[in-house]
């Protein structure tokens, strides 16, 4: 399985970006939990948003609720993170992650995921 994250860049505060995560190989996002995490310099990697395959539920962290949204394409090979009203505090490297073991840990548990994309840098200027 390979995950390719893209869409990061430099944006002014209040702007928008859409990140993409494309899955290739024997596994896709079909029937697998997936999530977006981010890691700012000097900080721990933190959960941003995720999709629970069993319910189809989409979840975002409280820190981005109302501003970020996660979605998936019909082929279930690409997941998107739409980020609006960006703030300087959103500056981080954003990673997509995939759990193919169908573990029962919560979406926000980073060690649940066996596959990670390479990360895409989002920089929000003030």
JSON list of C-alpha atoms in Angstrom, two decimals, residues 1-6 20-24 29 36 77-79 96:
[
{"chain": "A", "resi": 1, "resn": "UNK", "atom": "CA", "xyz": [0.00, 0.00, 0.00]},
{"chain": "A", "resi": 2, "resn": "UNK", "atom": "CA", "xyz": [1.21, 3.46, -0.85]},
{"chain": "A", "resi": 3, "resn": "UNK", "atom": "CA", "xyz": [-0.33, 6.72, 0.27]},
{"chain": "A", "resi": 4, "resn": "UNK", "atom": "CA", "xyz": [0.48, 9.90, -1.59]},
{"chain": "A", "resi": 5, "resn": "UNK", "atom": "CA", "xyz": [-0.47, 13.15, 0.11]},
{"chain": "A", "resi": 6, "resn": "UNK", "atom": "CA", "xyz": [-0.54, 16.41, -1.82]},
{"chain": "A", "resi": 20, "resn": "UNK", "atom": "CA", "xyz": [-5.58, 14.95, -1.20]},
{"chain": "A", "resi": 21, "resn": "UNK", "atom": "CA", "xyz": [-4.44, 11.48, -0.20]},
{"chain": "A", "resi": 22, "resn": "UNK", "atom": "CA", "xyz": [-4.36, 8.86, -2.94]},
{"chain": "A", "resi": 23, "resn": "UNK", "atom": "CA", "xyz": [-4.08, 5.17, -2.10]},
{"chain": "A", "resi": 24, "resn": "UNK", "atom": "CA", "xyz": [-2.52, 2.64, -4.43]},
{"chain": "A", "resi": 29, "resn": "UNK", "atom": "CA", "xyz": [-9.91, 3.30, 1.64]},
{"chain": "A", "resi": 36, "resn": "UNK", "atom": "CA", "xyz": [-5.50, 12.88, 8.66]},
{"chain": "A", "resi": 77, "resn": "UNK", "atom": "CA", "xyz": [-9.11, 5.67, -3.65]},
{"chain": "A", "resi": 78, "resn": "UNK", "atom": "CA", "xyz": [-8.69, 9.31, -2.73]},
{"chain": "A", "resi": 79, "resn": "UNK", "atom": "CA", "xyz": [-9.54, 11.10, 0.49]},
{"chain": "A", "resi": 96, "resn": "UNK", "atom": "CA", "xyz": [-2.77, 10.74, 5.85]}
]
